[in-house]
CSV table of C-alpha atoms in Angstrom, one decimal:
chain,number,residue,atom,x,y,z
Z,476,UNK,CA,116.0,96.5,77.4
Z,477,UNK,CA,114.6,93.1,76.7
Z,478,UNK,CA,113.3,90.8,79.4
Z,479,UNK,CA,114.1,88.0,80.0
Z,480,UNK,CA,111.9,84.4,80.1
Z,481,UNK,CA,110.0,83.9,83.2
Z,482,UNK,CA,112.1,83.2,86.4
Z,483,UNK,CA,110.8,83.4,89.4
Z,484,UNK,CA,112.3,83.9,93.0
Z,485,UNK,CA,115.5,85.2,91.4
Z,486,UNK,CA,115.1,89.0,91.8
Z,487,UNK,CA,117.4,91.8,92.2
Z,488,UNK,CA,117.0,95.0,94.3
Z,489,UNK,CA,117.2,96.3,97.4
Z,490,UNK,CA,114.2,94.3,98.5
Z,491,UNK,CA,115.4,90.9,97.5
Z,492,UNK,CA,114.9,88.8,100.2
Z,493,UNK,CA,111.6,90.4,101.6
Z,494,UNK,CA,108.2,88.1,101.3
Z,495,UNK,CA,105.0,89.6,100.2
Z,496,UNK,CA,101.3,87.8,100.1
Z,497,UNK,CA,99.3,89.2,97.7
Z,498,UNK,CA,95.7,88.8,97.8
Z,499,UNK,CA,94.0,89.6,94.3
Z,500,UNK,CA,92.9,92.5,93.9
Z,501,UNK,CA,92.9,95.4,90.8
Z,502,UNK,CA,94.3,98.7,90.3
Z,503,UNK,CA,96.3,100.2,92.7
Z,504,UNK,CA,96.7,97.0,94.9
Z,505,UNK,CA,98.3,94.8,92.1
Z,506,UNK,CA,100.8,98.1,91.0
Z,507,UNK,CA,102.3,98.7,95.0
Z,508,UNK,CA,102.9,94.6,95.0
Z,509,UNK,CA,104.4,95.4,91.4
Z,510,UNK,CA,106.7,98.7,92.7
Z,511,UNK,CA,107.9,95.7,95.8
Z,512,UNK,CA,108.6,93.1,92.7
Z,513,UNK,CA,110.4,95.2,90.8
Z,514,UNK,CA,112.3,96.1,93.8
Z,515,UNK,CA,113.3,92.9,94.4
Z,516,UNK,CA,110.6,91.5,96.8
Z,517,UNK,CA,109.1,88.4,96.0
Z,518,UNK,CA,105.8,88.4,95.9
Z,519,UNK,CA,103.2,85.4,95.7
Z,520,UNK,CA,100.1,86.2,94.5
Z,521,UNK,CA,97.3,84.0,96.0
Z,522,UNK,CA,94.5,84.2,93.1
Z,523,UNK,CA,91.0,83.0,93.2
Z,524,UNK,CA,89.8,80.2,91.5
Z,525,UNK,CA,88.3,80.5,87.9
Z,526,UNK,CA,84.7,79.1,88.2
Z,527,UNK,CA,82.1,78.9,84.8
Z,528,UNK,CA,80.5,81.9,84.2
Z,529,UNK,CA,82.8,84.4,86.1
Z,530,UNK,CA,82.8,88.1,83.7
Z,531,UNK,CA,84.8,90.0,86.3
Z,532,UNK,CA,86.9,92.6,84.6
Z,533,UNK,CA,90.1,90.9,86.2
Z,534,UNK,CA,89.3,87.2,84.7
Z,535,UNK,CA,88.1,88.5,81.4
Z,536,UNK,CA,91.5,89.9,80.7
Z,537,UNK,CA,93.5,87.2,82.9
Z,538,UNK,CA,91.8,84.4,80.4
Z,539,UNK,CA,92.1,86.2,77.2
Z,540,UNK,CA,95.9,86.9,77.8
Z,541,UNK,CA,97.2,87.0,81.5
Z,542,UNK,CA,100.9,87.8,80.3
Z,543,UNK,CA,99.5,90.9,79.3
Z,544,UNK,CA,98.4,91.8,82.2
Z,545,UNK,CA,102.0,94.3,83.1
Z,546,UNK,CA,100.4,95.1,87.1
Z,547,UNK,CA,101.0,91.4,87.7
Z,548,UNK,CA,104.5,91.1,86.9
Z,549,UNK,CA,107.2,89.5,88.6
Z,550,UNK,CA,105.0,87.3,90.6
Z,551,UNK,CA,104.4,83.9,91.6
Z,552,UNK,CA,100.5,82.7,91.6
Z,553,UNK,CA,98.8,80.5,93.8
Z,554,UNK,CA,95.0,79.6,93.0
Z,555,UNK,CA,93.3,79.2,96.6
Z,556,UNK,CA,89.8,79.2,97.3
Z,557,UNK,CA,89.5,81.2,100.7
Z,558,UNK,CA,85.7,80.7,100.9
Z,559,UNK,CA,86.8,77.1,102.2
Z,560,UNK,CA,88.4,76.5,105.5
Z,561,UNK,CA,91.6,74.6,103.9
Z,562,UNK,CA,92.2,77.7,101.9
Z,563,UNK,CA,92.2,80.1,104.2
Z,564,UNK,CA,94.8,77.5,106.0
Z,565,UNK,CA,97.4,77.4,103.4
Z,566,UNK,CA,97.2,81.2,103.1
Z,567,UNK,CA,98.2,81.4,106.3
Z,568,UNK,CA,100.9,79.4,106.6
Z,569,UNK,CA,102.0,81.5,103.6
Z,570,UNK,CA,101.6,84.5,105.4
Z,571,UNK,CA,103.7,83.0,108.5
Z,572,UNK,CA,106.3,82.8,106.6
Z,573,UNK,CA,105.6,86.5,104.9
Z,574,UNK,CA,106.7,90.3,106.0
Z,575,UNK,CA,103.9,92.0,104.4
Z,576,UNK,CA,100.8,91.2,103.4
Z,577,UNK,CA,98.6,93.3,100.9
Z,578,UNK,CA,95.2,93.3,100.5
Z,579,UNK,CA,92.4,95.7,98.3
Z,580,UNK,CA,88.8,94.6,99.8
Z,581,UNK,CA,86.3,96.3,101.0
Z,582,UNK,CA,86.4,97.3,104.5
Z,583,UNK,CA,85.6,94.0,106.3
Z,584,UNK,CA,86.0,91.4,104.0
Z,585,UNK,CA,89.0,90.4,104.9
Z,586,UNK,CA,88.1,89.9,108.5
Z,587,UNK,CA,84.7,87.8,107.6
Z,588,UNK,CA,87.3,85.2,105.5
Z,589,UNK,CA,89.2,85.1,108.8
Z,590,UNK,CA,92.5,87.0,107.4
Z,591,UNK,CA,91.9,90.1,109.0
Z,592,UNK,CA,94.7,92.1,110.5
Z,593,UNK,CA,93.7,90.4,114.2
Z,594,UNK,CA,93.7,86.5,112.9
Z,595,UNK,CA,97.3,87.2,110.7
Z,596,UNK,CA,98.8,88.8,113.6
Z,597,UNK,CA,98.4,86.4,115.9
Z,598,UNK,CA,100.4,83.7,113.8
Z,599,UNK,CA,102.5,86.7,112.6
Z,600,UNK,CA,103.4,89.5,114.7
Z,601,UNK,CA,105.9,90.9,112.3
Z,602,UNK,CA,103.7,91.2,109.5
Z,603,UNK,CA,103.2,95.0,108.0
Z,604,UNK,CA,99.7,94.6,106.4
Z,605,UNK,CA,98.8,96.4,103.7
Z,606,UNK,CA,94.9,97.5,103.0
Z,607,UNK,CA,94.2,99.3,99.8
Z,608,UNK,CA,91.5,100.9,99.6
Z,609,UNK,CA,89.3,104.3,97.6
Z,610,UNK,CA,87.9,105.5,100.9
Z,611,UNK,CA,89.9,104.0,103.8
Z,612,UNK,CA,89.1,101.6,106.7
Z,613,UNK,CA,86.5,103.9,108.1
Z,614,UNK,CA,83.9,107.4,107.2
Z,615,UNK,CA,81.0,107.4,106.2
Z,616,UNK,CA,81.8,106.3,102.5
Z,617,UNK,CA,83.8,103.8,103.6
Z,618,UNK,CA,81.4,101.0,102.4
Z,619,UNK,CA,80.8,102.5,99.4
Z,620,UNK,CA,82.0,101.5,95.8
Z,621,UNK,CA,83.8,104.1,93.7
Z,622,UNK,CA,86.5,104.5,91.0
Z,623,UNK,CA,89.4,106.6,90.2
Z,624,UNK,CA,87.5,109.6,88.9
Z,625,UNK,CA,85.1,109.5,91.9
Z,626,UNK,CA,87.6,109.9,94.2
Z,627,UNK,CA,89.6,112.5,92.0
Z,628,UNK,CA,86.3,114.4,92.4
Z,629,UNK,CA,86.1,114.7,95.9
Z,630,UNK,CA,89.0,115.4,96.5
Z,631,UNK,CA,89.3,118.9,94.9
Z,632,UNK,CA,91.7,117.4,91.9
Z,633,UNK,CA,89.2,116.5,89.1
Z,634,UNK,CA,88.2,120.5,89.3
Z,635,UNK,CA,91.7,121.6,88.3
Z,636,UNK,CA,91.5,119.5,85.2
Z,637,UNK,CA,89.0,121.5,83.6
Z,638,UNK,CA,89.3,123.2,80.5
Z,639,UNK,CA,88.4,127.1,80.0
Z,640,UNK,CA,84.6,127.4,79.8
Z,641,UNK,CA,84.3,123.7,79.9
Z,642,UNK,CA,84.3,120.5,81.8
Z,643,UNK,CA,86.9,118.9,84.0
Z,644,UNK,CA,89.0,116.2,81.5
Z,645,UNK,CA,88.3,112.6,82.3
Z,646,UNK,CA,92.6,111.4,83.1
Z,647,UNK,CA,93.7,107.7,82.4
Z,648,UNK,CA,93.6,106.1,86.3
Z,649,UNK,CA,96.8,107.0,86.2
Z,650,UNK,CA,96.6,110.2,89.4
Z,651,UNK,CA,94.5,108.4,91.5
Z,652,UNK,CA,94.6,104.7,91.6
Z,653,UNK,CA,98.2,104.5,90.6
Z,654,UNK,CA,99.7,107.6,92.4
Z,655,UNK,CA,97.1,108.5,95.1
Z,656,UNK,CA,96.7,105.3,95.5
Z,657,UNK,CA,99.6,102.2,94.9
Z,658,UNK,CA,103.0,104.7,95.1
Z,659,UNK,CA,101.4,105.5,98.7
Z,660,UNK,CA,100.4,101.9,99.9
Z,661,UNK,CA,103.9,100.9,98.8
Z,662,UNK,CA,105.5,104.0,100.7
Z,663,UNK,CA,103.7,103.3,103.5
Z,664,UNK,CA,104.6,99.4,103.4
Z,665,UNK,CA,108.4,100.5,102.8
Z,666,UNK,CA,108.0,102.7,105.7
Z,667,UNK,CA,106.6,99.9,107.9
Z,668,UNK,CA,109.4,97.6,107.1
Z,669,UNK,CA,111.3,99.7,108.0
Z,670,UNK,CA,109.8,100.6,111.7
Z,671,UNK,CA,109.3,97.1,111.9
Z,672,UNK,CA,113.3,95.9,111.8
Z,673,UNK,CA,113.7,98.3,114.9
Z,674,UNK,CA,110.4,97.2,116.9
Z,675,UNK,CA,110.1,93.8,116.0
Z,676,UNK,CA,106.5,94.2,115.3
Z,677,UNK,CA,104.1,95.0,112.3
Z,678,UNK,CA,101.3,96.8,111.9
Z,679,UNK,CA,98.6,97.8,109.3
Z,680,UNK,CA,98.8,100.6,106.6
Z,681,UNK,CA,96.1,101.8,105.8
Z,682,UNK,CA,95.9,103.3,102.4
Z,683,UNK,CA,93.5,105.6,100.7
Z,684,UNK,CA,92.9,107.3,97.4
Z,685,UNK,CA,91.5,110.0,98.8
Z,686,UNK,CA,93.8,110.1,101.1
Z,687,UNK,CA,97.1,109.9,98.9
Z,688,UNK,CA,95.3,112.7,96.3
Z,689,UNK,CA,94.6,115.0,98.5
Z,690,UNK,CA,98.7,114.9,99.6
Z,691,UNK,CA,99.6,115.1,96.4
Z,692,UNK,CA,97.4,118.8,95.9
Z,693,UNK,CA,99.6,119.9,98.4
Z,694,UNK,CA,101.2,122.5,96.7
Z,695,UNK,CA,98.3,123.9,95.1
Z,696,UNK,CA,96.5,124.2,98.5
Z,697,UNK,CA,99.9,126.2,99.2
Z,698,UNK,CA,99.6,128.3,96.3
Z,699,UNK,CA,95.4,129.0,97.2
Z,700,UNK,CA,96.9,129.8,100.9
Z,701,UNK,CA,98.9,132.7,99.6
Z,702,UNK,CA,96.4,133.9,97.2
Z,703,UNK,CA,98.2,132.8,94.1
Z,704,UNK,CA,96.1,130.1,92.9
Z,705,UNK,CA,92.1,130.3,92.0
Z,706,UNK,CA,89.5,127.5,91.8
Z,707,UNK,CA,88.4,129.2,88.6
Z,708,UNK,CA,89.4,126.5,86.1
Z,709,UNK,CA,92.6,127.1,83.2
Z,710,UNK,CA,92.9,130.5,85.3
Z,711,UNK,CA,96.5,129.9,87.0
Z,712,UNK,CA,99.8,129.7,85.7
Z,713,UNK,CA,100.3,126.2,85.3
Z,714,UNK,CA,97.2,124.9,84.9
Z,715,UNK,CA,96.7,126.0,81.2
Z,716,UNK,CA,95.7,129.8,82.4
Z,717,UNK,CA,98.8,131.1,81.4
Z,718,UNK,CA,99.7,131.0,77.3
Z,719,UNK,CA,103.3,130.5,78.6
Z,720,UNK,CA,102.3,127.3,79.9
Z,721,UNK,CA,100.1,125.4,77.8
Z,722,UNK,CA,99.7,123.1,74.6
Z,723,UNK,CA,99.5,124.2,71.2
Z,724,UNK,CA,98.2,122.3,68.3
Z,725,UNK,CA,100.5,122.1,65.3
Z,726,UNK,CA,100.4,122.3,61.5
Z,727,UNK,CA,99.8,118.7,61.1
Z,728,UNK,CA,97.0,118.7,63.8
Z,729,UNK,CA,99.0,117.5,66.8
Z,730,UNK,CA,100.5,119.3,70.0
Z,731,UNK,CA,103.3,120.4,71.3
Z,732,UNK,CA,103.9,121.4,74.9
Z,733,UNK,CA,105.4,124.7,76.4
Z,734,UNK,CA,106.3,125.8,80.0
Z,735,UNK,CA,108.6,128.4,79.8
Z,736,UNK,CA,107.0,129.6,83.3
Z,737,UNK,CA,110.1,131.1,85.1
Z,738,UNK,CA,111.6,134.2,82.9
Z,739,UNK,CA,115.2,132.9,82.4
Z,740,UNK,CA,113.4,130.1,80.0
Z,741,UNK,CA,111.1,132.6,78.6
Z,742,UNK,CA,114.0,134.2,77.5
Z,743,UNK,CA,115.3,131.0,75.9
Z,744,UNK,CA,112.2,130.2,74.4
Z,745,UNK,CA,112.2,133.7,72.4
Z,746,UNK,CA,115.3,133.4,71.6
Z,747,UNK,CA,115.1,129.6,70.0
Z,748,UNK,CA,112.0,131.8,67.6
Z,749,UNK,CA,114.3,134.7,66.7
Z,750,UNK,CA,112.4,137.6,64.7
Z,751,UNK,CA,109.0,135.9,65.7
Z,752,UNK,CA,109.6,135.9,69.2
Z,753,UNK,CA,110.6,139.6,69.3
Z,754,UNK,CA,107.3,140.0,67.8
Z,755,UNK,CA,105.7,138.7,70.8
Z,756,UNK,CA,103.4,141.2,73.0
Z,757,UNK,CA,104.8,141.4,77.2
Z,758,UNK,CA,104.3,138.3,78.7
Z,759,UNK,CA,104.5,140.3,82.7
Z,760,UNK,CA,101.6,142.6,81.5
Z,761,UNK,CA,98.4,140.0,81.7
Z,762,UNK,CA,96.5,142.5,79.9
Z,763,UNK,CA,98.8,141.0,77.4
Z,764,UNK,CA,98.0,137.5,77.8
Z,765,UNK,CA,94.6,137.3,75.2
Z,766,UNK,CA,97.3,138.4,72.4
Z,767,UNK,CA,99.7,136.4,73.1
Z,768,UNK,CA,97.7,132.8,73.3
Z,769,UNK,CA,96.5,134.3,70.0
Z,770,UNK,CA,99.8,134.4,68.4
Z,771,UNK,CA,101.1,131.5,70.1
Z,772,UNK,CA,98.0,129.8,68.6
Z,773,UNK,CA,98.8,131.1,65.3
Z,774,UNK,CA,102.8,130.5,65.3
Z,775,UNK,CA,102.4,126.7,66.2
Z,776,UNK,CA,100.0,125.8,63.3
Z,777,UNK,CA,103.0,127.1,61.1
Z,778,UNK,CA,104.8,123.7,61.4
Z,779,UNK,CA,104.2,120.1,62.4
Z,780,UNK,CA,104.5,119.0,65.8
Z,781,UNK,CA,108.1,117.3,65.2
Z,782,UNK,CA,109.7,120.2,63.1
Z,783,UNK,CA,108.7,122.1,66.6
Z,784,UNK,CA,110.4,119.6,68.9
Z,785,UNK,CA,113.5,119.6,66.6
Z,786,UNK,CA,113.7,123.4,66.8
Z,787,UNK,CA,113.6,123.1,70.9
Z,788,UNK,CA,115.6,120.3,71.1
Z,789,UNK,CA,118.7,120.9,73.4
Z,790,UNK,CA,117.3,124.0,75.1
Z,791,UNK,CA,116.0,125.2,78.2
Z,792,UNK,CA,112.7,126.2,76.7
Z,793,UNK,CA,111.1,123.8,78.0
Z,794,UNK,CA,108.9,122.5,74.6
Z,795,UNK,CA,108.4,119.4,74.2
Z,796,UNK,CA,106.0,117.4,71.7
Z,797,UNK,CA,103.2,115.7,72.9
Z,798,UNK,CA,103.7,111.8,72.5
Z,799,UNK,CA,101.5,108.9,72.4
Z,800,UNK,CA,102.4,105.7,74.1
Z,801,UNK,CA,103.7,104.2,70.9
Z,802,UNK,CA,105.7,107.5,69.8
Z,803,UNK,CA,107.1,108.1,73.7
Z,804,UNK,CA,109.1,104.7,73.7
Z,805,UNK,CA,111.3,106.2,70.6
Z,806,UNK,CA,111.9,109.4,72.8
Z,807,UNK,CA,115.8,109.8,72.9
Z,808,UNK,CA,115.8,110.3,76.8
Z,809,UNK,CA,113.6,107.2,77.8
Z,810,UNK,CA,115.5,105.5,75.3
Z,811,UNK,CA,118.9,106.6,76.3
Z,812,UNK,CA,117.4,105.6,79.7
Z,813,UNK,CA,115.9,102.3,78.6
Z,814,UNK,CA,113.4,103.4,80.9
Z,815,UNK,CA,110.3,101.1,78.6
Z,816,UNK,CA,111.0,97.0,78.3
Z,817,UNK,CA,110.6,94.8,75.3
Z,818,UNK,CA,108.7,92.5,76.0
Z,819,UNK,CA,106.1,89.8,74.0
Z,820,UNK,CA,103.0,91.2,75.1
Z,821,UNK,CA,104.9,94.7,74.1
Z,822,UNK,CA,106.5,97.8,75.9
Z,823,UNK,CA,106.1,98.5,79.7
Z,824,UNK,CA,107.8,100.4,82.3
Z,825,UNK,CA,110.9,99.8,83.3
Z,826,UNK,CA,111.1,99.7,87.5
Z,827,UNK,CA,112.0,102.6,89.0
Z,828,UNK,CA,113.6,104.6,90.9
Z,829,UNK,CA,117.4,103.3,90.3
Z,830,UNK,CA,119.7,102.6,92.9
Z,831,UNK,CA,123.7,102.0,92.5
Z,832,UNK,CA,124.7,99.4,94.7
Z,833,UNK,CA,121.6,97.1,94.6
Z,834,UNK,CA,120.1,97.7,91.1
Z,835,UNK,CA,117.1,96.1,90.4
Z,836,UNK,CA,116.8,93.5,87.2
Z,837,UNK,CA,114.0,93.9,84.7
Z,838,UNK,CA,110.7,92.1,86.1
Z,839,UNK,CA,109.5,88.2,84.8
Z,840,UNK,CA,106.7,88.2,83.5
Z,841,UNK,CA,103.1,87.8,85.0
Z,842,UNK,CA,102.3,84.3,86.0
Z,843,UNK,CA,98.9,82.4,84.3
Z,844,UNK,CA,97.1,82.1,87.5
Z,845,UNK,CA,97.9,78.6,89.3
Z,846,UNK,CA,101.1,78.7,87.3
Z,847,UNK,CA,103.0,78.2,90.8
Z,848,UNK,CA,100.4,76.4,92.9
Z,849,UNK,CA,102.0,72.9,93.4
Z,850,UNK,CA,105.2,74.3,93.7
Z,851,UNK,CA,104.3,76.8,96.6
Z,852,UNK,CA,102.8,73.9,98.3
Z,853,UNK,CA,105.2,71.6,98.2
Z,854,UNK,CA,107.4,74.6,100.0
Z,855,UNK,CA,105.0,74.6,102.2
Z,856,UNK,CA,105.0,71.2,103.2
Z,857,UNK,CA,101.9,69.8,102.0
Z,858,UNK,CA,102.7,66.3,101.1
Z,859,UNK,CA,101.0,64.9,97.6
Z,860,UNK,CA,98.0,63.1,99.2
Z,861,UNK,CA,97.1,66.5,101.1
Z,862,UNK,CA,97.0,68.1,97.4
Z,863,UNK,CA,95.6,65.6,95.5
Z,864,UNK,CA,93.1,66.3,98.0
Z,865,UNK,CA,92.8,69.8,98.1
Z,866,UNK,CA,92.4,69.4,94.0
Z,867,UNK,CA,89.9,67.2,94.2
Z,868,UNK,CA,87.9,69.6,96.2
Z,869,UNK,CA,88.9,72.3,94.3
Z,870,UNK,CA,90.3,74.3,97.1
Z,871,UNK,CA,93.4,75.1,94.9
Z,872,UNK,CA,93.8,75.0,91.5
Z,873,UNK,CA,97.2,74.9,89.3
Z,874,UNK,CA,99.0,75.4,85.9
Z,875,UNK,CA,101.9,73.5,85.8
Z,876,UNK,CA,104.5,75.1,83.8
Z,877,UNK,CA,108.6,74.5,85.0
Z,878,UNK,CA,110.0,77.1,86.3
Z,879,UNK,CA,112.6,77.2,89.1
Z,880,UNK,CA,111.1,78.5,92.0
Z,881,UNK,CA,114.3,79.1,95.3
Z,882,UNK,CA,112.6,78.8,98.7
Z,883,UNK,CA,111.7,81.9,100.4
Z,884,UNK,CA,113.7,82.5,103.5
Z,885,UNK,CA,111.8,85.4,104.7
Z,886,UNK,CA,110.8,84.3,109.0
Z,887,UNK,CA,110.2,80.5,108.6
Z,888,UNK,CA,112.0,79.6,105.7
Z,889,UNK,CA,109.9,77.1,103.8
Z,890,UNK,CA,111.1,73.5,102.6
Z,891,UNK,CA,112.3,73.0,99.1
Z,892,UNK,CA,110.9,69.5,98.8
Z,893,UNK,CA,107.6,68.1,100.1
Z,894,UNK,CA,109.7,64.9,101.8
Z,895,UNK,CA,111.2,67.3,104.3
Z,896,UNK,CA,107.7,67.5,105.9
Z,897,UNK,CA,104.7,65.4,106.1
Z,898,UNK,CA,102.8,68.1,107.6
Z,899,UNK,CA,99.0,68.3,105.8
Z,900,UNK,CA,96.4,71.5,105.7
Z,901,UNK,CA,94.5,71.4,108.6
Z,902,UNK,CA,91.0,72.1,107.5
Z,903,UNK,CA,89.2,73.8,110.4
């Protein structure tokens, strides 16, 4: 699937129509506000200013190529300075006009630029605000600075990723920040919305890493309750302690991946091998098990990685070759599934889940920061000398690039057109 040239406001999903302030952020933040866009939210992105000298990670790669930048997709961006009153104005009559807010400060900042959950809510009472967060709005942590493998740590999942007689794996921020961490802000947002149509009111998620990671070891805490699962690392049977369910490394010195754990696909997978797999020692004895990694070992570095998967193809052995990036894209099921966009900063995930009736439409791509600013105020009813103004005195700051922006009809539907109101930023 190819997508398509920017075009904002236009989305389609089973969220079109809902509003969502974004306040920059990184990581896990950015993705939940991406998981709403793709969804059909529109989402408006209020970004900070880019001032001489900045070397934060996020405007080092928003200046070398911001339509690169995938977690920003589908967005619109306005540049506001909220260390000055007239910023933090315009955000929020942006957020008056919003259903959910999303936020990934510390604990606190928000509230000492005057955007806390108190200050929004009383212009807002509908708003569902979203804080993202490693440690959560309060503990003794809390404060602290940490990282997707700090939290992963503490959290009893970093300890499960730990080879046989070595040291736990260092993972892409792929299971905390982007599962522990943006799946569960969005799921508690969605969840929100939802209590919120009934009640009439909002409220605030809040959302933590270690909060979202330690959910999702809830089956392993299960397992450890019943005695079938040990803390001893690569000693379990799906965590690379079992040679039935494991990676291999091939002829051609890549992997391939098995997990024939339940019997009936055991059974398969001998069968698929023929003479060799008759050859195999007992699986159900673990006596057994030293042997049969050993001759697994030895079978698999027979043939390349691909002559494998073609073997296993079409079967419930459950093998399957280890892919990079690159190589996973040419998969026949994501393929079939178009589940990776073309795109001219290259492949990215398609949004997902999929629904029937209201399917989503593949995401625009990221904004250049600013690229929406005089539009957005226009909508908002700033009139021209008000943002000649608030450019002069670099409270906002804009790209101008044509692109046709609807209005947002989420609570107060703004104007299209600055002459339908004269109204100006009141800079308290």
């Amino acid at each position: 699937m190819t997508v398509p040239r920017r075009s904002v406001g236009g989305a389609r999903g089973p969220l079109r129509g809902v509003v969502v302030t974004e306040l920059a952020g990184l990581g896990p933040a950015p993705y939940a506000a991406m998981l709403l866009a793709d969804l059909g939210a529109e989402v408006i992105r209020i970004d900070r200013p880019q001032r001489h000298g900045d070397s934060s990670y996020e405007r080092d790669r928003a200046a070398a190529d911001p339509t690169a930048y995938h977690l920003h997709r589908g967005r619109q961006s306005l540049v506001l300075d909220l260390r000055k009153a007239g910023g933090v104005e315009i955000a929020m009559r942006l957020i008056e006009r919003s259903d959910v807010l999303i936020e990934g400060y510390r604990p606190g900042v928000a509230e000492r630029l005057g955007l806390g959950p108190g200050a929004v809510h009383e212009r807002n009472p509908r708003l569902v605000y979203g804080r993202m967060t490693g440690w959560g709005q309060s503990g003794p942590a809390a404060h602290t600075a940490g990282h997707d493998l700090t939290y992963l740590a503490v959290t009893g999942a970093l300890h499960g990723l730990a080879h046989r007689d070595g040291p736990p794996v260092t993972p892409p921020p792929i299971i905390g920040d982007m599962a522990g961490g943006g799946v569960f802000l969005a799921m508690g947002i969605l969840a929100a919305l939802t209590e919120s149509a009934r009640s009439g009111l909002g409220q605030v998620v809040d959302a933590a890493i270690v909060d979202g990671v330690t959910s999702l070891t809830t089956m392993v805490r299960s397992l450890a309750a019943q005695g079938r699962w040990t803390d001893v690392p690569a000693a379990n049977f799906s965590d690379g302690g079992a040679p039935y369910y494991t990676v291999y490394r091939t002829s051609d010195d890549k992997h391939i991946a098995i997990a024939a754990l339940e019997e009936p696909f055991w059974t398969e997978f001998l069968r698929v091998l023929g003479q060799a797999g008759e050859q195999l020692p007992d699986r159900n004895d673990p006596a057994n098990h030293p042997l049969l990694r050993q001759r697994l070992t030895e079978l698999f570095g027979t043939r390349t990685r691909d002559e494998w998967a073609a073997l296993f193809a079409d079967t419930d052995a459950c093998v399957a070759p280890v892919l990079t990036l690159e190589e996973a894209s040419a998969h026949p099921q994501l393929a079939a599934r178009r589940s990776l966009l073309t795109t001219a900063s290259g492949e990215q995930p398609a949004p997902a889940p999929r629904f029937d009736r209201t399917p989503a439409g593949p995401p625009s791509p990221p904004p250049v920061p600013g690229e929406d600013t005089d539009r957005i105020l226009r909508r908002l009813g700033i009139d021209s000398e008000t943002r000649r103004r608030l450019h002069e005195d670099e409270t906002v700051q804009s790209l101008s690039r044509p692109a046709p922006i609807p209005p947002i009809t989420a609570q107060a539907p703004m104007p299209k057109e600055e002459e339908s109101s004269n109204a100006s930023t009141r800079q308290s």
